[in-house]
mmCIF file of C-alpha atoms in Angstrom:
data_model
loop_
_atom_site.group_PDB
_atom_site.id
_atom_site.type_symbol
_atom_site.label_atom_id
_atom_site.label_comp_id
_atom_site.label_asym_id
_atom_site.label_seq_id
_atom_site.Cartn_x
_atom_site.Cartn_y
_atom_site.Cartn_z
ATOM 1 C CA UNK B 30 261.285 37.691 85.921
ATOM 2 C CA UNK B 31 263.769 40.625 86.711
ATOM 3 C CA UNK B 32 265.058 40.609 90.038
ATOM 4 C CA UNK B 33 263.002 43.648 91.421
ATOM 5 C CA UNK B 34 259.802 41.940 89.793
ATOM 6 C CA UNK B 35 260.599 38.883 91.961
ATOM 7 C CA UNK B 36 261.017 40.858 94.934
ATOM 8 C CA UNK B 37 257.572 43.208 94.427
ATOM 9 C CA UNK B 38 255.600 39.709 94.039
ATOM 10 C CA UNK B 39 257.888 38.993 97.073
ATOM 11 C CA UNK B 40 256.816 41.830 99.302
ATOM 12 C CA UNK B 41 253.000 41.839 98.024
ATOM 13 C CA UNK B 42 252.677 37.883 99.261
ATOM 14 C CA UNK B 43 254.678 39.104 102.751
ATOM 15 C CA UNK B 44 252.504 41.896 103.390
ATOM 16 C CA UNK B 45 249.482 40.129 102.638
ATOM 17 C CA UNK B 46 250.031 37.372 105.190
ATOM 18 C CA UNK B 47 251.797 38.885 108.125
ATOM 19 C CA UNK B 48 249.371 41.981 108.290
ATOM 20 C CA UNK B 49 246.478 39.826 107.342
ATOM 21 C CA UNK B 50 247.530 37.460 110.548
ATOM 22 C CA UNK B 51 247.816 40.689 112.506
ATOM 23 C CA UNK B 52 244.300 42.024 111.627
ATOM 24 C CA UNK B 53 242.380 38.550 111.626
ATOM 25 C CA UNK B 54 244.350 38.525 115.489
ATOM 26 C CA UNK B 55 243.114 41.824 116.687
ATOM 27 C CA UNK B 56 239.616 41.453 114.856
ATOM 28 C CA UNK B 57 238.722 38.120 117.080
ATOM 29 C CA UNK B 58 240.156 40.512 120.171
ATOM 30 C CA UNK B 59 237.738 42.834 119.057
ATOM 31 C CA UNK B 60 234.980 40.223 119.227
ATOM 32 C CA UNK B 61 236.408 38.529 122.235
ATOM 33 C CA UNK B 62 237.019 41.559 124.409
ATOM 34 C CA UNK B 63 234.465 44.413 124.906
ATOM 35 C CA UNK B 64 236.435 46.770 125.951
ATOM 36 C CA UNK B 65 239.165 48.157 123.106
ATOM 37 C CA UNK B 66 241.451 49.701 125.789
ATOM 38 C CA UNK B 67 242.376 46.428 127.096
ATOM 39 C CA UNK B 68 243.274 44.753 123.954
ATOM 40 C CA UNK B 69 247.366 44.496 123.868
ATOM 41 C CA UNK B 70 247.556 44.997 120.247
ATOM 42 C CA UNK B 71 250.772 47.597 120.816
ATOM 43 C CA UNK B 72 253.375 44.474 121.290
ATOM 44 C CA UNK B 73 251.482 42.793 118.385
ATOM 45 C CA UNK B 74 251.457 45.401 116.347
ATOM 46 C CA UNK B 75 255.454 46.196 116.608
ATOM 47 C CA UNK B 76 256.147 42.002 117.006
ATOM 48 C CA UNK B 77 254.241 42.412 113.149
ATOM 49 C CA UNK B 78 256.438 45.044 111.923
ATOM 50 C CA UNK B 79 259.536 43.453 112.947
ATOM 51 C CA UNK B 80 258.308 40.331 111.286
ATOM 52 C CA UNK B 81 257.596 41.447 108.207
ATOM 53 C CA UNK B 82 261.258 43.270 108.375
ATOM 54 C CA UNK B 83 263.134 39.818 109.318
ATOM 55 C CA UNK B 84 260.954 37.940 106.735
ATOM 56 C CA UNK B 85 261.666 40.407 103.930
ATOM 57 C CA UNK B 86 265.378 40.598 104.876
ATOM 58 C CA UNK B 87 265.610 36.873 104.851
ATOM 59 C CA UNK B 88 263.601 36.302 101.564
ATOM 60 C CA UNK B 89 265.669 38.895 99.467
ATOM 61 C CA UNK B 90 268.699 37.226 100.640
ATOM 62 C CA UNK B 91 267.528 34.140 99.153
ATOM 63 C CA UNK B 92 266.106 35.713 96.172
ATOM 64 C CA UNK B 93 269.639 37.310 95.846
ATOM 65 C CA UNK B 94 271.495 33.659 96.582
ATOM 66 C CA UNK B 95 269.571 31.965 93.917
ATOM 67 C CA UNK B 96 270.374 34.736 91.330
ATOM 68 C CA UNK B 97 273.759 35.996 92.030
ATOM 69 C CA UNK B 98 274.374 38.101 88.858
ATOM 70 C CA UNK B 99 270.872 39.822 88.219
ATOM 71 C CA UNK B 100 270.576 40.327 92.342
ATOM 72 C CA UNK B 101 269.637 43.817 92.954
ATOM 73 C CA UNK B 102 269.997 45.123 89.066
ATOM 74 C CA UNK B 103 267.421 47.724 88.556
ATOM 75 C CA UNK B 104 267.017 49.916 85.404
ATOM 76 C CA UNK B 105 264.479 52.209 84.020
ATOM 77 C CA UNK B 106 261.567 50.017 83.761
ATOM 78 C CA UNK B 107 261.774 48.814 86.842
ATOM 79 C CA UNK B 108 262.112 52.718 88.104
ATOM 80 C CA UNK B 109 259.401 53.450 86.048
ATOM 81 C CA UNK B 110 257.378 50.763 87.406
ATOM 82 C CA UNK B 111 258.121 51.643 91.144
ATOM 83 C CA UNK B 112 257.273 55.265 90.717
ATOM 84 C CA UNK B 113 253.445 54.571 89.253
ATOM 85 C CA UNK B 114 252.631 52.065 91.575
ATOM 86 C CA UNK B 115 253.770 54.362 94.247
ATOM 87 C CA UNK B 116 251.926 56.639 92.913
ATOM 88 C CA UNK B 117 248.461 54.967 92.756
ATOM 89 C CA UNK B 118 249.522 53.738 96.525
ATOM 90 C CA UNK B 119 249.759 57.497 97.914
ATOM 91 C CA UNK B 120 245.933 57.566 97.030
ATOM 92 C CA UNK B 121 244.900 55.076 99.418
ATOM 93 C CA UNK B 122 247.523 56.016 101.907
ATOM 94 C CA UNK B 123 245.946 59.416 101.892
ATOM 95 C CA UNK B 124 242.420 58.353 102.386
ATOM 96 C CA UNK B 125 243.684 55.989 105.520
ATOM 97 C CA UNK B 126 245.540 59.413 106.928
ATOM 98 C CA UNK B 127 242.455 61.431 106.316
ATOM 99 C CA UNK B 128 240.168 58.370 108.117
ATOM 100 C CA UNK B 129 242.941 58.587 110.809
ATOM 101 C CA UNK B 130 242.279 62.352 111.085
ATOM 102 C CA UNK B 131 238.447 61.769 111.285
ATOM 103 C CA UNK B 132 238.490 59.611 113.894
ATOM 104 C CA UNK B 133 240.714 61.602 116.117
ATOM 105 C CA UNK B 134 239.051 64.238 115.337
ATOM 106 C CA UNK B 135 235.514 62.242 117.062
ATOM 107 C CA UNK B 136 238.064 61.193 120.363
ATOM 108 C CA UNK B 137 237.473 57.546 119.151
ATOM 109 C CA UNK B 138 239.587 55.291 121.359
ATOM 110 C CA UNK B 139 243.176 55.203 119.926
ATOM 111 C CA UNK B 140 243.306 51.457 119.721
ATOM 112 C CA UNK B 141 240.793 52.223 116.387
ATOM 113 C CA UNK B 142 242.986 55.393 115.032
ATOM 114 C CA UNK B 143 246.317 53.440 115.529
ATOM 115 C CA UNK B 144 244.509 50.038 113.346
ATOM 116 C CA UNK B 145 242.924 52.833 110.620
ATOM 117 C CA UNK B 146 246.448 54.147 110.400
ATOM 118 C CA UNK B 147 247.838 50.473 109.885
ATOM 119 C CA UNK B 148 245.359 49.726 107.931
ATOM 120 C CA UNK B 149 245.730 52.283 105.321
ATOM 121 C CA UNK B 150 249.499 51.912 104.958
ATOM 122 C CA UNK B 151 248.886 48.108 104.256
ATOM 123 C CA UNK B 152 246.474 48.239 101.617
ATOM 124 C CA UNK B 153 248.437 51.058 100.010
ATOM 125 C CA UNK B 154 250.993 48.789 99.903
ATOM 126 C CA UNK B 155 249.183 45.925 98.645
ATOM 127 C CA UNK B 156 247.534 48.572 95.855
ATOM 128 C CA UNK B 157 251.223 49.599 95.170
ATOM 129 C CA UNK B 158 252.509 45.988 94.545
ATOM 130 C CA UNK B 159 249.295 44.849 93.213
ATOM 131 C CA UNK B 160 249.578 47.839 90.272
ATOM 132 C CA UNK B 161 253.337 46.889 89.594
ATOM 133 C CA UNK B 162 252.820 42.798 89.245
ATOM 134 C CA UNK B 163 250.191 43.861 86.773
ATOM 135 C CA UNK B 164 252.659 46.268 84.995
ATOM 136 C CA UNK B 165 255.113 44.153 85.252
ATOM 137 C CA UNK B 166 252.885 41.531 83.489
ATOM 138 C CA UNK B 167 250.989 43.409 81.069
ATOM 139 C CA UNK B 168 253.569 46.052 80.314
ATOM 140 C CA UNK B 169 253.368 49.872 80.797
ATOM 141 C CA UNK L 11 255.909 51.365 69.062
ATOM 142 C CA UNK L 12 257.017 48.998 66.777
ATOM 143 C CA UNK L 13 260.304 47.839 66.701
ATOM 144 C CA UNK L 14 262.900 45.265 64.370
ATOM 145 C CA UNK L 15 265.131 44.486 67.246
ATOM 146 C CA UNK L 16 264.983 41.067 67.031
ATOM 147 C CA UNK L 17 265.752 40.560 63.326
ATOM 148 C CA UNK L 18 268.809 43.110 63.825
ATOM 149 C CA UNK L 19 269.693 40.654 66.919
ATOM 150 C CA UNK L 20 269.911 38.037 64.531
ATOM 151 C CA UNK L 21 271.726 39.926 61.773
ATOM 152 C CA UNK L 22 274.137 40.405 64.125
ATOM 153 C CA UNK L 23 275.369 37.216 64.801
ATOM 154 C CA UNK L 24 272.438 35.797 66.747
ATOM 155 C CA UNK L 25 273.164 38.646 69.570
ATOM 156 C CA UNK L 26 271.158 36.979 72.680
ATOM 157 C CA UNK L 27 268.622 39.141 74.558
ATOM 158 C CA UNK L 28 270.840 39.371 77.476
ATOM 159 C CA UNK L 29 273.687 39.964 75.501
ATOM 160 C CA UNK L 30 271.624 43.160 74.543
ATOM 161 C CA UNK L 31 270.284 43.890 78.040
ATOM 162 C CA UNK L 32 274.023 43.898 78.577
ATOM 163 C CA UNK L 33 275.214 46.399 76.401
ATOM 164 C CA UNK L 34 272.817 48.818 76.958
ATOM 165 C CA UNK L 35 272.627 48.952 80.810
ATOM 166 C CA UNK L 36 268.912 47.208 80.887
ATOM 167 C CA UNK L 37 267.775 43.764 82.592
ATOM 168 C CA UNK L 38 267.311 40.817 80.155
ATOM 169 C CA UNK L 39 263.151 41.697 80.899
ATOM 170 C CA UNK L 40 263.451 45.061 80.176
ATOM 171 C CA UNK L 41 265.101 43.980 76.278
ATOM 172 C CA UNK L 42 262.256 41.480 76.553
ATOM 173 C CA UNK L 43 259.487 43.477 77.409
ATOM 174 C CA UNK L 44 261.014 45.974 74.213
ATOM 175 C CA UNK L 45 260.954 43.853 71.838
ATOM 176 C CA UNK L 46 257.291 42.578 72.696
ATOM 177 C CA UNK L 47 256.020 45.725 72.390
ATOM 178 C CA UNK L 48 255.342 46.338 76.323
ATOM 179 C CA UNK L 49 257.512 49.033 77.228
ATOM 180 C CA UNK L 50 258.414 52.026 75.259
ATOM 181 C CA UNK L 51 262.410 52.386 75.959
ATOM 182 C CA UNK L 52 263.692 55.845 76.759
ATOM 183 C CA UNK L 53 265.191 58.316 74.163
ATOM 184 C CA UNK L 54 268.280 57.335 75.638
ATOM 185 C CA UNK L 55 267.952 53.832 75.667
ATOM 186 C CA UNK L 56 266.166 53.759 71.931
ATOM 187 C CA UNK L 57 269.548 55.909 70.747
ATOM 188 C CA UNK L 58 271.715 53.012 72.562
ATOM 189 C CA UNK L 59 269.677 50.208 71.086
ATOM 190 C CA UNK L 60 270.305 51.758 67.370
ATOM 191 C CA UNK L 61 274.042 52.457 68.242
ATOM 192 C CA UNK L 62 274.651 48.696 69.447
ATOM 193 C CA UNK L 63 273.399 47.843 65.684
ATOM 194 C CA UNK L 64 274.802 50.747 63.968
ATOM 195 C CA UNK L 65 271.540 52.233 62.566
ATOM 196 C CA UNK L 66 269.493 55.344 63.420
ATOM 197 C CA UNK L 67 266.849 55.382 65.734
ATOM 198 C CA UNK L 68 264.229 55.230 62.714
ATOM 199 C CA UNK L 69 265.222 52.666 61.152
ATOM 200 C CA UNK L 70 265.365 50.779 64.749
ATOM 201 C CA UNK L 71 261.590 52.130 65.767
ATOM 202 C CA UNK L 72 258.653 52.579 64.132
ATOM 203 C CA UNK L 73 255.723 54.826 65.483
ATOM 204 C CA UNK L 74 252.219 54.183 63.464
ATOM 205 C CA UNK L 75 250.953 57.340 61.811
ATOM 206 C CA UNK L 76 247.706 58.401 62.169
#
């Protein structure tokens, strides 16, 4: 595997996890605590972020470490690669902005809009990384 | 696409993959991912491919008629 195919599987797995733990966390809040406006999930949700910056910091260091002389070569495939699953991304990211819209729109609490929001970027994300693994696999 | 980069690889001395991926400015994959017929290369990476072996891009490439 190229070096920017290790780190897209890298980033997929990373995302998956840490925002899956942050959603599985706030949905048993959900269900443990009636009302929305008193679940904390604004320290959770930044205490996520920063995690998910530290861990992929920390994990493309090591991916670099372990392969000094391809670390951070990229070339047109990989470009190429990166721009479609982008691409197919932006889709979903746009439908979470437009569900983000809606539910403003309806005054729904803003614990809801600010999870929607999250939501949509993550599974863009995952779609993104998701399309390029299979590119990267299958060939474009 | 087809392509006969890895017979002119070995014509050429047995040039390795990443010896390839080298000379043109492309990750070992990327040569690869050529050669199996999963990526089309670039006009400008097809013209640096043929260079390396000192042919023309037609004679490197092949595109299946109709």
């Amino acid at each position: 595997m190229s070096f920017q195919e290790k780190s897209t599987w890298v980033m997929l797995l990373l995302v998956t996890l840490v925002y899956g733990t942050y959603f599985v966390v706030v949905i048993g809040d959900v269900a443990a605590i009636p009302e929305v406006r008193d679940i904390a999930y604004r320290g959770m949700m930044l205490a996520t972020v920063v995690a998910l910056i530290g861990l992929a910091a920390g994990t493309h260091i090591l991916l670099a470490i372990a392969s000094p002389g391809e670390a951070d070569k990229t070339d047109e495939r990989d470009r190429e690669i990166n721009r479609f699953g982008e691409y197919i991304g932006g889709f979903v990211l746009a439908v979470g902005v437009v569900v983000g819209l809606g539910l403003t729109m309806l005054d729904i609490d803003h614990f809801w809009i600010a999870n929607a929001l999250l939501a949509g970027l993550v599974l863009s994300e995952v779609v993104a990384g998701f399309t390029k693994v299979v590119l990267y696999r299958r060939g474009l | 696409m087809t392509n006969e980069i890895r017979r002119l690889r070995s014509e050429a001395g047995d040039m390795t993959q990443a010896d390839l991926a080298d000379r043109i400015g492309v990750t070992r994959q990327t040569v690869i991912a050529i050669e199996q017929g999963r990526y089309s290369p670039s006009l400008e990476v097809a013209f640096k491919i043929a260079r390396v072996f000192g042919r023309s891009v037609d004679a490197v490439f092949g595109y299946p008629s109709d």
